[in-house]
Amino acid sequence: MGKISNIITSGLLAVACTALPAFAAEKVYVYNWTEYLPESVLQQFTKETGIEVVYSTYDSNETMYAKLKLIQKDGYDVVFPSTYFVSRMGKEGMLQPLDRAQLPNMKDLDPNLLDKNYDKGNVYSIPYMWGSTGIGVNSEMIPVASITGWQDLWKPEYKGKLLLQDDVREVFHMALKIKGYSSNSTDPKEIEDAYLLLKELMPNVLLFNSDSPRLPYLAGEVSLGMIWNGEAYMAEQENPAIRYVYPKEGANLWVDSYVIPKSARNIKNAHAFINFMMKADVAKTCVEENGYATPVLTALPLLDEAVRTNKTVFPDKEQIAAGEFQTDVGEALAIYQQYWEKLRAGN
Amino acid sequence: MKIMRTKTAVISLVSGWLLLFGVVPILMLLAASFLTQDATGFFRLPFALTSYRQLFLDPGYLEVLLRSVKLAAITTICCLAVGYPFAWFTVRRARKQRLVILILLMIPFWTNSLVRTYAIRMVLGTNGLLNKMLLAAGVIEAPLKLLYTDTAVILGLFYLMLPFMILPLYANLEKLDYRLVEAARDLGAGLMAIFRKVIVPLSIPGIFAGCIMVFVPTMGLFYVAALLGGARQLLIGNLIQQQFLNARNWPLGSATSVILILLMTVMLAGYALVMRRLASRGQRS
């Protein structure tokens, strides 16, 4: 099959090349989360470097991972996994070590976000943005002051009203935190406890969101539930009544990083792309458009005062300290997944 | 000679196509369903019955299957209830009108069904088209909660699948010899009697074909439940998708697919059996 498709592709390419002799051959294949990189940044990259960006998106780490597993060669050049997938993919030999010489802009990154457990010495990954999963509230419908923690979502008055993320680790984070466990627990007993607690939450759930979580809030479908801080920030721009609450039990903190898969075909262009993304003005645009925090320190002074002091985007030290960063749970993920299916199959 | 050669070429092309894209993938699926889950790859040896044991022993999976069957059955009944009169009405029109109706029926297929599902969402939403119209007309005081309910899922499935019910029924009813209806009337049969004793028995092949064409694909339309039902409750299609993409348990996902394929095969065999019975009865009389 590979041969046939190769013949067809090369045939098409030959036609394309003769038809468009001036067509730029340099490309970089970027595979990213949906709505996570402003269009203008991609255009600016092509304008500055002449490299065309072929852009595709995914909606969960698992989907991205499964797809990369299937591609042996000539795949995506830059991908944006979360921490625990960086360590998993690194361990499984799916990633290309980064060449520091081609990434001079790395000097501007916040050292607090480098050299972490999931990738000691940043061999494979460089942080792109970091953020949190907390609680979204429409203050026109529900007084913001009445919502202080994850536990509030369990109140019977919110029956059939909540939005939860369609992500096993994020949903279990809430229950594990309420129980006082680590949200990276690998103890089957603790995971079971969390499952039993989540089972009580299920009657309150209206939907598991699989697209942008802000849209149901803006459409008036939900007034309470989980949301990413960046999505809450974007929603707030459209409807100031939508607020973001850092739950007192601790928000779920995450970092998404650039990596270059082993199957990448344009390794040099991938480095050029990552280096470009770490430029101060580019990082600034990303913060303004996405509403997540950037590790690029030189971007911070460029930001508007209102954005820099916005607690949704840049949480306080105490809020960070209360939260917990996601890490790889290894084999225990299968336990989570089993309970996750039970939650969704039952009731 | 030349015609013969073309014929052979066409037949081998078609059967080669079916072999490559139909039989081989199903065999791969079957093989994968008997393998063992692998955390880093997709599956590995040894052969095992783990996946099937999991499917049959865990009551959760059975519930998912039953829920999917129930939803598909409701959709099929709704499609039949609306599709049958619609097909009958269409058949009774003049040729030109029939053509227009059929074209109107086909036009939505030019848009991808996923896009149409999103469109339904915009109609049913709290601030959607329907609620806005009802509010403006003063029929309701507060917006109705329509989206993310079972009703929304059934409505979406009904909308997407209706043409698949109408078309086989139309093809069948079009061939129906209307003189038989006239003869029944001449012999004094009432409207109900004509419908029950003449039209329905003659259109049974169409009814069966339509029901199967609606029921079978409905079991797999996972995105309708995800988008209109809020993904709260898994259907068998969602389960398969989750096993392949999220849980990376390909053996279990394959086993679920194999069960679904078996279920459909049984239904198609039942259909063939009924058709053969009908045909032989037709010959005898």
XYZ file of C-alpha atoms in Angstrom:
632
model
C 0.000 0.000 0.000
C 2.771 2.389 0.977
C 4.343 1.966 -2.428
C 1.147 2.712 -4.315
C 0.418 5.819 -2.298
C 4.042 6.908 -2.728
C 3.719 6.590 -6.476
C 0.482 8.566 -6.440
C 1.926 11.245 -4.172
C 5.087 11.642 -6.204
C 2.990 11.790 -9.364
C 0.861 14.532 -7.869
C 3.970 16.318 -6.657
C 5.518 16.162 -10.123
C 2.358 17.719 -11.564
C 2.286 20.353 -8.835
C 5.956 21.234 -9.361
C 5.640 21.715 -13.112
C 2.465 23.707 -12.642
C 3.873 25.959 -9.923
C 7.587 26.375 -10.524
C 7.849 29.283 -8.060
C 6.195 27.361 -5.231
C 8.159 27.467 -1.962
C 9.402 23.984 -1.119
C 10.275 24.658 2.522
C 7.587 23.480 4.919
C 7.019 22.741 8.555
C 4.205 20.459 9.728
C 2.732 21.700 13.008
C 0.270 19.598 15.022
C -1.283 21.506 17.922
C -4.269 21.722 20.252
C -7.310 23.466 18.757
C -7.369 27.254 19.196
C -3.963 27.363 20.781
C -1.892 29.405 18.337
C -2.969 32.668 16.708
C -3.235 32.604 12.910
C -1.300 35.888 12.681
C 1.748 34.274 14.306
C 1.844 31.572 11.625
C 1.624 34.199 8.898
C 4.403 36.213 10.504
C 6.612 33.092 10.627
C 6.118 32.395 6.925
C 6.796 36.046 6.102
C 10.037 36.137 8.087
C 11.469 32.752 7.123
C 9.768 31.781 3.855
C 8.827 28.460 5.440
C 5.231 27.457 4.865
C 3.326 26.117 7.895
C 1.030 23.138 7.385
C -1.180 23.278 10.453
C -3.451 20.605 11.927
C -5.092 20.257 15.332
C -6.121 17.711 17.973
C -8.374 17.871 21.030
C -6.654 15.514 23.443
C -3.181 14.229 24.283
C -4.419 10.698 23.751
C -5.547 11.377 20.187
C -2.235 13.037 19.354
C -0.276 10.152 20.890
C -2.262 7.479 19.047
C -1.756 9.286 15.762
C 1.989 9.734 16.268
C 2.303 6.041 17.131
C 0.869 5.176 13.735
C 3.287 7.382 11.804
C 6.658 5.770 11.212
C 8.199 8.475 9.061
C 7.401 11.743 7.295
C 5.084 12.857 10.073
C 4.569 16.075 11.978
C 7.549 18.314 12.758
C 6.365 20.121 15.893
C 3.829 18.804 18.412
C 2.615 20.233 21.756
C 2.104 17.452 24.350
C 1.401 18.112 28.031
C 4.016 17.258 30.661
C 3.006 13.674 31.345
C 2.952 12.872 27.662
C 6.397 14.410 27.156
C 7.852 11.948 29.660
C 5.905 9.020 28.224
C 6.873 9.801 24.628
C 10.482 10.460 25.642
C 10.675 7.106 27.404
C 9.229 5.326 24.401
C 11.781 6.819 22.039
C 9.221 8.800 20.080
C 11.060 12.126 20.376
C 14.051 13.757 18.745
C 16.631 15.360 21.079
C 16.620 19.135 20.581
C 19.649 20.951 19.216
C 20.323 23.910 21.551
C 22.588 25.608 18.990
C 19.522 26.190 16.801
C 17.467 27.532 19.710
C 19.272 30.670 20.924
C 16.033 32.273 22.188
C 15.870 29.673 24.945
C 17.969 32.035 27.099
C 14.857 34.181 27.706
C 12.828 31.415 29.349
C 11.805 31.388 33.003
C 14.225 28.964 34.737
C 11.417 27.985 37.140
C 9.728 26.164 34.285
C 12.826 24.418 32.968
C 14.620 21.209 33.988
C 11.503 19.610 35.477
C 10.937 15.965 36.388
C 9.103 15.128 33.202
C 12.107 16.075 31.068
C 15.297 16.572 33.084
C 17.637 18.986 31.309
C 15.022 19.720 28.639
C 16.486 17.140 26.317
C 13.283 16.725 24.316
C 10.980 19.572 25.218
C 10.691 23.314 25.750
C 7.649 24.815 27.495
C 5.230 26.702 25.223
C 2.519 27.875 27.616
C 1.277 26.928 31.015
C -2.088 27.281 32.644
C -4.641 25.739 34.915
C -7.975 24.011 34.999
C -10.319 25.642 37.499
C -13.951 26.610 37.825
C -15.912 28.768 35.400
C -18.883 30.728 36.759
C -21.432 32.913 35.016
C -21.874 35.584 37.692
C -25.241 36.641 36.265
C -26.704 33.269 37.161
C -24.653 32.204 40.191
C -22.999 34.507 42.764
C -19.241 34.109 42.316
C -18.650 34.323 46.069
C -20.695 31.154 46.625
C -18.201 29.117 44.603
C -14.883 28.640 46.339
C -13.834 25.081 45.639
C -14.362 21.890 43.670
C -16.642 20.619 46.444
C -19.253 23.257 45.493
C -19.887 21.465 42.197
C -21.352 18.560 44.208
C -24.220 20.697 45.597
C -27.596 19.169 44.705
C -28.923 22.493 43.397
C -26.689 22.140 40.322
C -28.387 18.959 39.134
C -27.969 18.584 35.353
C -26.140 21.896 35.068
C -22.374 21.331 35.026
C -19.817 21.243 32.268
C -16.874 18.881 32.793
C -13.790 18.543 30.627
C -13.764 15.428 28.485
C -10.418 14.411 30.001
C -9.962 11.580 32.456
C -7.046 13.077 34.380
C -8.648 16.494 34.774
C -11.942 15.116 36.056
C -10.200 12.787 38.533
C -8.068 15.704 39.705
C -11.138 17.299 41.350
C -12.114 14.225 43.339
C -8.545 13.335 44.329
C -7.978 16.876 45.583
C -11.214 16.941 47.612
C -10.128 13.659 49.225
C -6.782 15.250 50.005
C -4.784 12.942 47.742
C -2.266 13.863 45.069
C -3.841 14.292 41.680
C -1.002 12.152 40.308
C -1.909 9.257 42.577
C -1.078 5.764 41.367
C -2.661 4.039 44.390
C -5.646 1.953 43.186
C -7.457 2.508 46.498
C -7.217 6.294 46.198
C -8.321 6.207 42.567
C -11.296 4.074 43.566
C -12.215 6.563 46.311
C -12.114 9.327 43.720
C -14.289 7.279 41.389
C -16.912 6.742 44.097
C -16.973 10.475 44.775
C -17.262 11.279 41.062
C -20.150 8.853 40.767
C -22.081 11.148 43.105
C -21.240 14.073 40.827
C -22.587 12.462 37.665
C -26.263 13.528 38.136
C -25.052 17.136 38.192
C -23.277 16.855 34.823
C -24.977 18.309 31.770
C -22.182 17.713 29.307
C -18.632 16.581 28.801
C -17.170 19.128 26.518
C -15.209 18.005 23.517
C -14.663 21.366 21.801
C -13.783 24.751 23.229
C -15.132 24.758 26.796
C -15.911 28.481 26.666
C -18.541 28.114 23.949
C -21.279 26.484 26.110
C -20.706 29.231 28.729
C -21.052 31.944 26.089
C -24.079 30.263 24.506
C -25.794 30.251 27.886
C -25.981 26.436 28.034
C -24.020 26.239 31.285
C -23.261 28.645 34.123
C -20.926 26.481 36.173
C -18.276 23.858 35.621
C -14.668 23.199 34.766
C -12.768 25.412 32.358
C -9.190 26.187 31.354
C -8.012 29.613 32.511
C -7.208 30.710 28.949
C -10.671 29.779 27.723
C -12.153 31.647 30.702
C -10.026 34.668 29.808
C -11.262 34.548 26.210
C -14.872 34.144 27.387
C -14.476 37.123 29.723
C -13.529 39.331 26.762
C -16.869 38.532 25.145
C -19.037 38.387 28.252
C -17.582 39.993 31.419
C -20.079 38.044 33.554
C -18.042 34.876 33.060
C -15.450 34.524 35.818
C -12.647 32.131 36.657
C -12.263 30.741 40.183
C -9.118 29.050 41.510
C -10.618 26.276 43.670
C -9.369 26.210 47.253
C -8.509 22.493 47.063
C -6.089 23.396 44.262
C -6.350 23.904 40.541
C -4.962 21.441 38.045
C -1.767 22.960 36.658
C -0.272 21.931 33.375
C 2.461 22.867 30.908
C 2.363 22.185 27.197
C 5.716 21.906 25.452
C 7.171 21.905 21.979
C 8.659 18.579 20.962
C 10.016 17.235 17.680
C 8.850 13.660 17.015
C 11.298 11.007 15.762
C 9.157 10.755 12.639
C 9.601 14.444 11.744
C 10.804 15.201 8.230
C 11.859 18.871 8.473
C 13.976 18.926 11.619
C 15.805 22.135 10.781
C 12.552 23.969 10.051
C 11.065 22.604 13.263
C 13.896 24.186 15.247
C 13.436 27.445 13.349
C 9.739 27.381 14.232
C 10.331 26.723 17.946
C 12.996 29.414 18.116
C 10.644 31.872 16.411
C 7.872 31.060 18.890
C 10.177 32.028 21.790
C 10.632 35.588 20.468
C 9.290 38.177 22.905
C 6.755 39.787 20.543
C 5.449 36.396 19.348
C 5.049 35.105 22.909
C 3.245 38.336 23.791
C 0.722 37.810 20.971
C 0.169 34.235 22.129
C -0.610 35.355 25.692
C -3.017 38.035 24.501
C -4.862 35.751 22.132
C -4.848 32.515 24.145
C -5.050 33.828 27.703
C -2.416 31.444 29.048
C 0.872 32.327 30.721
C 4.134 32.188 28.809
C 7.564 31.120 30.068
C 9.182 33.791 27.851
C 10.267 36.392 30.439
C 11.108 39.082 27.862
C 7.464 39.014 26.703
C 6.136 40.121 30.089
C 7.189 43.810 29.939
C 5.586 44.076 26.493
C 2.205 43.005 27.831
C -0.618 45.378 28.521
C -0.905 46.229 32.228
C -4.448 44.793 32.271
C -3.267 41.426 30.961
C -0.142 41.278 33.140
C -2.149 41.817 36.312
C -5.044 39.616 35.242
C -5.306 36.867 37.872
C -7.002 34.520 35.432
C -3.909 34.505 33.231
C -1.188 34.962 35.863
C -2.222 33.408 39.195
C -0.838 34.436 42.599
C 1.988 32.501 44.208
C -0.460 31.025 46.743
C -2.779 29.832 43.975
C 0.136 28.141 42.228
C 1.300 26.603 45.511
C -2.191 25.177 46.192
C -2.413 23.601 42.755
C -0.647 20.536 41.486
C 1.208 19.946 38.239
C 0.218 16.888 36.255
C 2.825 14.175 35.871
C 2.872 10.759 34.201
C 1.074 8.078 36.211
C 2.411 5.254 34.034
C 0.523 1.982 34.187
C -2.022 3.452 36.607
C -3.569 5.341 33.698
C -5.327 2.103 32.743
C -7.037 2.088 36.174
C -8.188 5.666 35.683
C -9.460 4.794 32.229
C -11.474 1.822 33.502
C -13.228 3.913 36.138
C -13.721 6.678 33.590
C -15.625 4.287 31.332
C -17.655 3.049 34.272
C -18.639 6.618 35.069
C -19.776 7.198 31.517
C -21.427 3.819 31.008
C -23.436 3.804 34.199
C -26.388 5.879 35.395
C -13.741 -11.339 -26.762
C -13.039 -7.722 -25.991
C -16.247 -7.390 -23.959
C -15.329 -10.536 -22.080
C -11.943 -9.111 -21.178
C -13.426 -5.810 -19.994
C -15.924 -7.725 -17.924
C -13.206 -9.790 -16.262
C -11.195 -6.638 -15.603
C -14.147 -4.873 -14.003
C -15.069 -7.863 -11.866
C -11.518 -8.395 -10.662
C -11.179 -4.689 -9.914
C -14.359 -4.670 -7.827
C -13.577 -7.881 -5.992
C -9.983 -6.764 -5.477
C -11.255 -3.523 -4.000
C -13.626 -5.343 -1.662
C -10.890 -7.769 -0.655
C -8.373 -5.021 0.062
C -10.642 -2.538 1.830
C -13.369 -4.824 3.151
C -12.186 -8.328 3.918
C -8.571 -7.652 4.906
C -9.387 -4.920 7.479
C -12.098 -7.087 9.033
C -9.655 -9.985 9.321
C -7.120 -7.647 10.925
C -9.789 -6.474 13.332
C -10.682 -10.053 14.159
C -7.040 -10.929 14.793
C -6.482 -7.827 16.936
C -9.521 -8.635 19.062
C -7.853 -11.851 20.242
C -4.521 -10.223 21.130
C -3.357 -8.692 24.404
C -3.320 -5.003 25.240
C 0.070 -3.335 25.196
C 0.821 -0.129 27.081
C 3.389 1.236 24.650
C 2.372 -0.343 21.351
C -1.173 -1.107 20.358
C -1.324 -4.844 20.977
C 0.959 -7.804 21.421
C 0.994 -11.580 21.621
C -0.112 -13.903 23.185
C -3.556 -14.609 21.857
C -6.138 -14.294 24.619
C -9.849 -14.041 25.217
C -9.389 -11.193 27.715
C -11.218 -8.617 25.633
C -14.285 -10.755 25.054
C -14.373 -11.820 28.687
C -14.213 -8.146 29.684
C -17.040 -7.268 27.285
C -19.368 -10.002 28.488
C -18.571 -10.027 32.197
C -18.541 -6.291 32.858
C -22.187 -5.225 33.154
C -21.215 -1.698 32.104
C -20.475 -2.760 28.541
C -23.718 -4.683 28.261
C -25.563 -1.579 29.376
C -23.806 0.491 26.718
C -24.809 -2.057 24.077
C -28.427 -2.162 25.243
C -28.625 1.623 25.348
C -27.284 1.833 21.791
C -29.774 -0.776 20.559
C -32.611 1.077 22.284
C -31.643 4.421 20.785
C -31.209 2.924 17.315
C -34.593 1.174 17.620
C -36.387 4.382 18.633
C -34.742 6.210 15.725
C -35.799 3.458 13.314
C -39.413 3.526 14.524
C -39.574 7.323 14.214
C -38.075 7.180 10.719
C -40.564 4.499 9.683
C -43.520 6.397 11.126
C -42.622 9.502 9.136
C -40.868 7.912 6.168
C -43.659 5.542 5.177
C -46.394 8.152 4.648
C -43.803 10.392 3.034
C -42.761 7.703 0.535
C -46.402 6.848 -0.202
C -47.251 10.505 -0.714
C -44.273 10.916 -3.069
C -45.119 7.856 -5.146
C -48.647 9.164 -5.695
C -47.387 12.460 -7.213
C -46.903 13.175 -10.921
C -43.508 12.253 -12.342
C -42.138 15.799 -12.338
C -43.165 16.478 -8.739
C -41.657 13.190 -7.638
C -38.349 14.216 -9.147
C -38.409 17.541 -7.316
C -39.200 15.847 -3.985
C -36.397 13.320 -4.454
C -33.899 16.032 -5.357
C -34.900 18.036 -2.272
C -34.396 14.897 -0.228
C -30.881 14.447 -1.637
C -29.636 18.023 -1.335
C -28.689 17.801 2.387
C -26.246 15.015 1.479
C -24.087 17.608 -0.217
C -23.190 18.855 3.263
C -21.205 16.627 5.590
C -23.360 15.085 8.319
C -20.997 16.387 11.025
C -21.565 19.943 9.823
C -25.322 19.331 9.824
C -25.091 18.047 13.397
C -23.412 21.306 14.435
C -26.213 23.157 12.659
C -28.825 21.290 14.728
C -26.942 22.437 17.803
C -27.382 26.056 16.773
C -31.096 25.500 16.264
C -31.703 23.712 19.570
C -29.437 25.778 21.855
C -30.663 27.839 24.822
C -30.156 30.982 22.733
C -30.754 29.040 19.542
C -33.062 29.660 16.633
C -35.970 27.605 17.945
C -35.981 29.143 21.419
C -35.658 32.642 19.996
C -38.628 32.051 17.696
C -40.785 30.579 20.438
C -39.874 33.402 22.818
C -40.637 36.042 20.194
C -43.961 34.386 19.413
C -44.802 34.363 23.106
C -45.298 30.598 23.218
C -42.821 30.154 26.062
C -41.621 32.407 28.872
C -38.150 30.999 29.441
C -35.899 29.175 26.969
C -36.466 25.423 26.790
C -33.643 23.051 27.687
C -33.432 21.066 24.462
C -29.764 20.606 23.802
C -27.818 17.882 25.662
C -30.893 15.704 26.178
C -31.846 12.285 24.822
C -34.545 14.017 22.788
C -31.894 16.066 21.021
C -29.897 12.914 20.217
C -32.948 11.126 18.808
C -33.976 14.216 16.865
C -30.492 14.479 15.357
C -30.364 10.785 14.446
C -33.884 10.946 13.015
C -33.000 13.921 10.866
C -29.778 12.357 9.567
C -31.263 8.917 8.889
C -34.722 9.743 7.491
C -33.685 9.709 3.798
C -32.250 6.207 4.280
C -35.736 5.064 5.272
C -37.585 6.951 2.564
C -35.471 5.899 -0.422
C -35.844 2.085 -0.144
C -39.540 2.510 0.674
C -39.959 4.786 -2.304
C -38.222 2.317 -4.623
C -40.478 -0.434 -3.316
C -43.780 1.447 -3.367
C -43.071 2.791 -6.836
C -43.129 -0.786 -8.164
C -46.360 -1.577 -6.337
C -49.083 -2.436 -8.817
C -51.751 0.156 -8.077
C -54.356 -1.954 -9.859
C -54.279 -4.285 -6.836
C -55.394 -1.393 -4.633
C -58.168 -0.579 -7.085
C -59.233 -4.214 -7.198
C -59.407 -4.340 -3.409
C -61.514 -1.209 -3.401
C -63.845 -2.669 -6.036
C -64.222 -5.745 -3.883
C -65.400 -3.550 -1.029
C -62.321 -3.250 1.196
C -62.189 -0.169 3.416
C -59.172 2.149 3.535
C -57.705 0.469 6.628
C -58.199 -2.975 5.138
C -56.523 -1.971 1.880
C -53.595 -0.542 3.782
C -53.203 -3.504 6.136
C -53.959 -6.374 3.776
C -52.671 -5.091 0.434
C -50.176 -2.244 0.683
C -48.223 -3.243 3.810
C -47.696 -6.901 2.808
C -46.513 -5.820 -0.629
C -44.096 -3.286 0.809
C -42.513 -5.538 3.434
C -39.225 -5.792 1.485
C -39.047 -1.983 1.451
C -39.873 -1.728 5.158
C -37.182 -4.249 6.074
C -34.597 -2.651 3.800
C -35.357 0.811 5.191
C -35.228 -0.357 8.808
C -31.885 -2.064 8.305
C -30.438 0.903 6.467
C -31.401 3.130 9.398
C -30.736 0.809 12.327
C -27.270 -0.436 11.357
C -25.500 2.903 10.742
C -27.249 4.532 13.721
C -25.353 2.182 16.046
C -22.096 3.709 14.884
C -22.917 7.442 14.750
C -20.927 8.321 17.857
C -20.561 12.027 17.167
C -24.293 12.717 17.291
C -24.471 11.512 20.899
C -21.285 13.415 21.702
C -22.401 16.720 20.196
C -26.126 16.748 20.905
C -26.229 14.594 24.037
C -23.279 16.200 25.810
C -21.253 12.959 25.668
C -22.617 12.098 29.096
C -23.562 8.563 28.258
C -21.458 6.338 26.076
C -22.907 4.578 23.069
C -21.238 1.626 21.429
C -19.744 3.886 18.761
C -18.227 6.161 21.436
C -16.900 3.123 23.271
C -15.065 1.900 20.171
C -13.674 5.360 19.487
C -12.513 5.701 23.119
C -10.828 2.311 23.133
C -8.878 3.085 19.993
C -7.967 6.712 20.646
C -8.010 7.355 24.387
C -7.583 4.081 26.229
C -5.369 2.657 23.473
C -6.865 -0.738 24.191
C -7.031 -1.893 20.593
C -7.932 -5.503 21.415
C -10.982 -4.365 23.388
C -11.935 -1.834 20.714
C -11.573 -4.526 18.053
C -13.623 -7.005 20.078
C -16.388 -4.414 20.463
C -16.325 -3.819 16.705
C -16.457 -7.556 16.040
C -19.537 -7.877 18.277
C -21.171 -4.996 16.417
C -20.335 -6.571 13.053
C -21.775 -9.907 14.227
C -24.965 -8.203 15.388
C -25.359 -6.569 11.999
C -24.603 -9.807 10.160
C -27.355 -11.554 12.104
C -29.767 -8.807 11.138
C -28.790 -8.912 7.472
C -29.104 -12.723 7.471
C -32.564 -12.359 8.998
C -33.432 -9.898 6.260
C -32.222 -12.296 3.541
C -34.208 -15.125 5.131
C -37.425 -13.112 5.203
C -36.895 -12.055 1.606
C -36.373 -15.645 0.475
C -39.511 -16.765 2.324
C -41.493 -13.978 0.693
C -40.129 -14.816 -2.744
C -40.987 -18.511 -2.466
C -44.450 -17.710 -1.134
C -44.914 -15.365 -4.101
C -43.982 -18.174 -6.489
C -46.389 -20.619 -4.889
C -49.414 -18.360 -5.067
